[in-house]
């Protein structure tokens, strides 16, 4: 495997609250190599989007990112606003979940795509506009010249997401961060977008960090998968290994609760309870309250991520055994 | 199985302005077009299809919230009209997708659950209180939930409250419009199990609206597939998932992501569902259909049994 | 679009027609008709003469009939004579209208520009010091009565400092551009300040809302500089609700203009209508009020068109 493009160490994202910071991302480590796809799954509020925004330097104030993000041999945390701007949309680009609200409603989509090249490649609007049309075509939009002049509301959800992707890839970034890019779309359109992303990855060779709450989606496209729970990575493994042999009780539960198309059961297994409030006592394993295996040890200390098989990490005292 | 509810040639058209003084051409959105099917006692029928295919509109018709433009609705063999609806209304309840928007934040849970009873004037206040308490327990909420307010509950719990409210008038059919979509993955199976358990205990029928085919496969007895407001396939679950007959259903099933499968490229259907404002002529699916021939562009196929499967209905000239 | 404008203009004309009748009847109901006033200054008139005059002016006819006759004339631009000025109504009205529009348009533009600058600055860091100062200013602008502001300005800048003339539109014997401009300064500032406070708050609220939207984050994610994010991406969106409110309040500004004109003794529409009503100058009052209605209707139309032009999601049909 080639040297990592992205190396995240001890990343934390905190929001101020009475008496300190509330860490919605509480120390995570991972790495991503060029041309590879990393899937990030987890339930609502577990910190997936905040992790992604930290990579872009866009954690909403008053939130703060700490720790280390090394990208292309450079440390991103603590770099200047101008350095961030030079990187964003250029070397690291992002696709957001809601293609309706993520595009500027009063600007034609062609101009929104062209803007990226105007900003980073210092092209004129005319030339960048021509490129935008070509890019719309490359992401599979028919009559791209007319569509370039259209406003977002004149496009369907699928086309808007294609336009978002065209925008993100305008400068052929080394890393594409896709935050639930297909969640708002129908399955047939989702399949089209996934195909498109893989095809463009082949062409441009970028690394993708693909965020989703849908295990099945991630399983189809990711080489490696991270499972997040309450601000932590509870398991990280190559995709095949994760599904064949999930080691963390939460991952096991998640996979088990999904209805299996091959065999219908009377009752689905459930993970009891709900996602904990991040404010509640920070000691011990965050999953302990919902875990069938939890014992006093689990509640006393936070389990560290252990490599239980090559490339397979789990943060659970019982997984190592 | 006895028929509980039957739809006969239901259409819903929305007039989107236009017409009249200086108004230009009238614009008619055909959300649902000539749909007929029946739901049996104790049966669960799924309504699947893409966004905008008319699932919610049809669900609202069944729940009596949306008068159809054409067609009739039968409940226990009686045609529903102005005179017979009020009686049927308590027997058909609806649960919505958004457990946050559907509950009045200023009402305590007890009042929310008792609301349909109060509106329909069922029982004395004391009886209603007793019923409410029983329902809260039935849907697996703690008894002290009664005096609390919706915002104090998680999404899954709120959906339980909504289900308890729907159960209050002792309905025969619950229309569940994407009841799981707003819930966390680990919570979905809890609510799904609850729905199944209630059905077994109370003999309920469900009209289960969903775009999650894996969940549909788990829960339902029969599946109705909508495309652009038309019923394109109607089949028992097993048949539909094993041998989808309509090209659209085939594409839909193929597009559902599966754990452990790697994406095979270039097998996805192209294009998007056209606008219901001006549906294509002939078979509405023909612009995206890999099998389309000339006949598809001119003649609309009718819903008929697939070859050799009497219970498996499909609307395609080249059904399998 | 053309159809939309046509329909709106038709609607406006209809409203104007109804308003003209309402105004006509109201003024007709005022105590003392023109004859009474004439007679008061000429006690010698015999009942026969009065009757004759009444016939001559058509005052013995029913209201509806008189209105229709007036309308017939008005449609071809005949608004009659002003009794108090002894001039055709239009030659009294047009200069006053121009004067008022000058005052209104300049103040409007000034307050809009000021409101945009202040509103955007305040929205950049809600709750910050700058926001606090600007909000205080806006609040003061809203609460201070126009007449008080006008009095203060006159006291300070005219009486004490002698920077600007206290009243009128030109110095007798001068009347050059500079002189006229100097006469406009204080009325404009007064009128502009009166609406800046409200406008600033609208701009601020709208900007804060837009700056929180997803597409602003997208703009940052593209690597756009902060000024570009604010001025290009957020601003145009924030403009949409604000422009409507501003254009609609152009009509309200008319009220302020009337008050300001009175305070600074400017011969505008306000003073003209006021005098016309007091002096029972029936034709002038009627026509003046009608033109005021036209200004309001026009500003509403402009508001709608601007809204449709700024927001591509609105299809004006
Ligand atoms: N501006 C903010 N101020 C304070 N807390 C915030 C803010 N934005 C997000 N959070 C908190 O950060 C946590 C993580 O949010 P994040 O958006 O990363 O979740 P997510 O995993 O992307 O969830 P989803 O699947 O719902 O998108 C949440 O608990 C949320 O409440
Ligand atoms: N009240 C209404 N007025 C006008 N058009 C409507 C109305 N309600 C629904 N529609 C239109 O009817 C069509 C069907 O809508 P419906 O909500 O039934 O779709 P759906 O299948 O439930 O979609 P989703 O999966 O997005 O909920 C859509 O094109 C929608 O825009
Ligand atoms: S009728 Fe023709 S176009 Fe329609 S689904 Fe069948 S083959 Fe395809
Ligand atoms: Mg998120
Ligand atoms: Mg719906």
PDB file of N, CA, C and O and ligand atoms in Angstrom, chain B residues 14 16 29 31 50-57 178 276, ligand 2:
ATOM      1  N   UNK B  14     -53.930  17.017  -9.138  1.00  0.00           N
ATOM      2  CA  UNK B  14     -53.838  18.328  -8.487  1.00  0.00           C
ATOM      3  C   UNK B  14     -53.839  19.400  -9.557  1.00  0.00           C
ATOM      4  O   UNK B  14     -53.096  19.302 -10.531  1.00  0.00           O
ATOM      5  N   UNK B  16     -52.667  22.817 -10.587  1.00  0.00           N
ATOM      6  CA  UNK B  16     -51.625  23.743 -10.154  1.00  0.00           C
ATOM      7  C   UNK B  16     -51.822  25.100 -10.799  1.00  0.00           C
ATOM      8  O   UNK B  16     -50.901  25.650 -11.385  1.00  0.00           O
ATOM      9  N   UNK B  29     -51.425  18.097 -12.342  1.00  0.00           N
ATOM     10  CA  UNK B  29     -50.430  17.132 -11.911  1.00  0.00           C
ATOM     11  C   UNK B  29     -51.140  15.823 -11.589  1.00  0.00           C
ATOM     12  O   UNK B  29     -51.963  15.767 -10.673  1.00  0.00           O
ATOM     13  N   UNK B  31     -50.992  12.851  -9.860  1.00  0.00           N
ATOM     14  CA  UNK B  31     -50.196  12.216  -8.801  1.00  0.00           C
ATOM     15  C   UNK B  31     -50.503  10.725  -8.711  1.00  0.00           C
ATOM     16  O   UNK B  31     -49.623   9.921  -8.461  1.00  0.00           O
ATOM     17  N   UNK B  50     -40.441   5.421  -6.141  1.00  0.00           N
ATOM     18  CA  UNK B  50     -39.527   6.533  -5.927  1.00  0.00           C
ATOM     19  C   UNK B  50     -40.250   7.734  -5.352  1.00  0.00           C
ATOM     20  O   UNK B  50     -41.468   7.815  -5.363  1.00  0.00           O
ATOM     21  N   UNK B  51     -39.459   8.680  -4.912  1.00  0.00           N
ATOM     22  CA  UNK B  51     -40.005   9.927  -4.414  1.00  0.00           C
ATOM     23  C   UNK B  51     -40.870  10.576  -5.492  1.00  0.00           C
ATOM     24  O   UNK B  51     -40.465  10.679  -6.635  1.00  0.00           O
ATOM     25  N   UNK B  52     -42.079  10.953  -5.120  1.00  0.00           N
ATOM     26  CA  UNK B  52     -42.963  11.599  -6.077  1.00  0.00           C
ATOM     27  C   UNK B  52     -43.791  10.627  -6.889  1.00  0.00           C
ATOM     28  O   UNK B  52     -44.515  11.031  -7.790  1.00  0.00           O
ATOM     29  N   UNK B  53     -43.711   9.332  -6.575  1.00  0.00           N
ATOM     30  CA  UNK B  53     -44.476   8.372  -7.363  1.00  0.00           C
ATOM     31  C   UNK B  53     -45.929   8.316  -6.906  1.00  0.00           C
ATOM     32  O   UNK B  53     -46.742   7.652  -7.530  1.00  0.00           O
ATOM     33  N   UNK B  54     -46.251   8.993  -5.807  1.00  0.00           N
ATOM     34  CA  UNK B  54     -47.652   9.072  -5.393  1.00  0.00           C
ATOM     35  C   UNK B  54     -47.990   8.200  -4.194  1.00  0.00           C
ATOM     36  O   UNK B  54     -49.168   8.025  -3.876  1.00  0.00           O
ATOM     37  N   UNK B  55     -46.986   7.697  -3.489  1.00  0.00           N
ATOM     38  CA  UNK B  55     -47.247   6.819  -2.358  1.00  0.00           C
ATOM     39  C   UNK B  55     -48.037   7.520  -1.258  1.00  0.00           C
ATOM     40  O   UNK B  55     -49.066   7.026  -0.806  1.00  0.00           O
ATOM     41  N   UNK B  56     -47.536   8.679  -0.847  1.00  0.00           N
ATOM     42  CA  UNK B  56     -48.214   9.385   0.252  1.00  0.00           C
ATOM     43  C   UNK B  56     -49.606   9.821  -0.163  1.00  0.00           C
ATOM     44  O   UNK B  56     -50.548   9.755   0.631  1.00  0.00           O
ATOM     45  N   UNK B  57     -49.730  10.276  -1.398  1.00  0.00           N
ATOM     46  CA  UNK B  57     -51.039  10.714  -1.869  1.00  0.00           C
ATOM     47  C   UNK B  57     -52.034   9.565  -1.785  1.00  0.00           C
ATOM     48  O   UNK B  57     -53.154   9.720  -1.300  1.00  0.00           O
ATOM     49  N   UNK B 178     -43.947   5.828   5.674  1.00  0.00           N
ATOM     50  CA  UNK B 178     -42.522   5.864   5.971  1.00  0.00           C
ATOM     51  C   UNK B 178     -42.250   6.043   7.467  1.00  0.00           C
ATOM     52  O   UNK B 178     -41.557   6.973   7.869  1.00  0.00           O
ATOM     53  N   UNK B 276     -44.804  14.225 -13.247  1.00  0.00           N
ATOM     54  CA  UNK B 276     -46.213  13.844 -13.379  1.00  0.00           C
ATOM     55  C   UNK B 276     -47.051  14.942 -14.036  1.00  0.00           C
ATOM     56  O   UNK B 276     -48.242  14.749 -14.247  1.00  0.00           O
TER      57      UNK B 276
HETATM   58  N1  LIG D   2     -51.118  18.974  -2.307  1.00  0.00           N
HETATM   59  C1  LIG D   2     -50.448  18.807  -3.459  1.00  0.00           C
HETATM   60  N2  LIG D   2     -50.513  19.736  -4.453  1.00  0.00           N
HETATM   61  C2  LIG D   2     -49.856  19.565  -5.607  1.00  0.00           C
HETATM   62  N3  LIG D   2     -49.078  18.510  -5.895  1.00  0.00           N
HETATM   63  C3  LIG D   2     -48.954  17.555  -4.946  1.00  0.00           C
HETATM   64  C4  LIG D   2     -49.619  17.665  -3.691  1.00  0.00           C
HETATM   65  N4  LIG D   2     -49.305  16.574  -2.953  1.00  0.00           N
HETATM   66  C5  LIG D   2     -48.479  15.839  -3.715  1.00  0.00           C
HETATM   67  N5  LIG D   2     -48.261  16.420  -4.918  1.00  0.00           N
HETATM   68  C6  LIG D   2     -47.460  15.884  -6.013  1.00  0.00           C
HETATM   69  O1  LIG D   2     -47.934  14.601  -6.294  1.00  0.00           O
HETATM   70  C7  LIG D   2     -46.861  13.724  -6.607  1.00  0.00           C
HETATM   71  C8  LIG D   2     -46.885  12.558  -5.677  1.00  0.00           C
HETATM   72  O2  LIG D   2     -46.543  13.006  -4.387  1.00  0.00           O
HETATM   73  P1  LIG D   2     -46.466  12.042  -3.119  1.00  0.00           P
HETATM   74  O3  LIG D   2     -46.177  12.896  -1.932  1.00  0.00           O
HETATM   75  O4  LIG D   2     -47.665  11.189  -3.068  1.00  0.00           O
HETATM   76  O5  LIG D   2     -45.189  11.173  -3.478  1.00  0.00           O
HETATM   77  P2  LIG D   2     -44.462  10.096  -2.601  1.00  0.00           P
HETATM   78  O6  LIG D   2     -44.409   8.866  -3.421  1.00  0.00           O
HETATM   79  O7  LIG D   2     -45.067   9.998  -1.247  1.00  0.00           O
HETATM   80  O8  LIG D   2     -43.014  10.706  -2.519  1.00  0.00           O
HETATM   81  P3  LIG D   2     -41.980  10.725  -1.296  1.00  0.00           P
HETATM   82  O9  LIG D   2     -41.255   9.428  -1.336  1.00  0.00           O
HETATM   83  O10 LIG D   2     -41.076  11.863  -1.685  1.00  0.00           O
HETATM   84  O11 LIG D   2     -42.741  10.958  -0.037  1.00  0.00           O
HETATM   85  C9  LIG D   2     -45.599  14.561  -6.508  1.00  0.00           C
HETATM   86  O12 LIG D   2     -45.239  14.980  -7.791  1.00  0.00           O
HETATM   87  C10 LIG D   2     -46.011  15.724  -5.651  1.00  0.00           C
HETATM   88  O13 LIG D   2     -45.258  16.848  -6.001  1.00  0.00           O
END
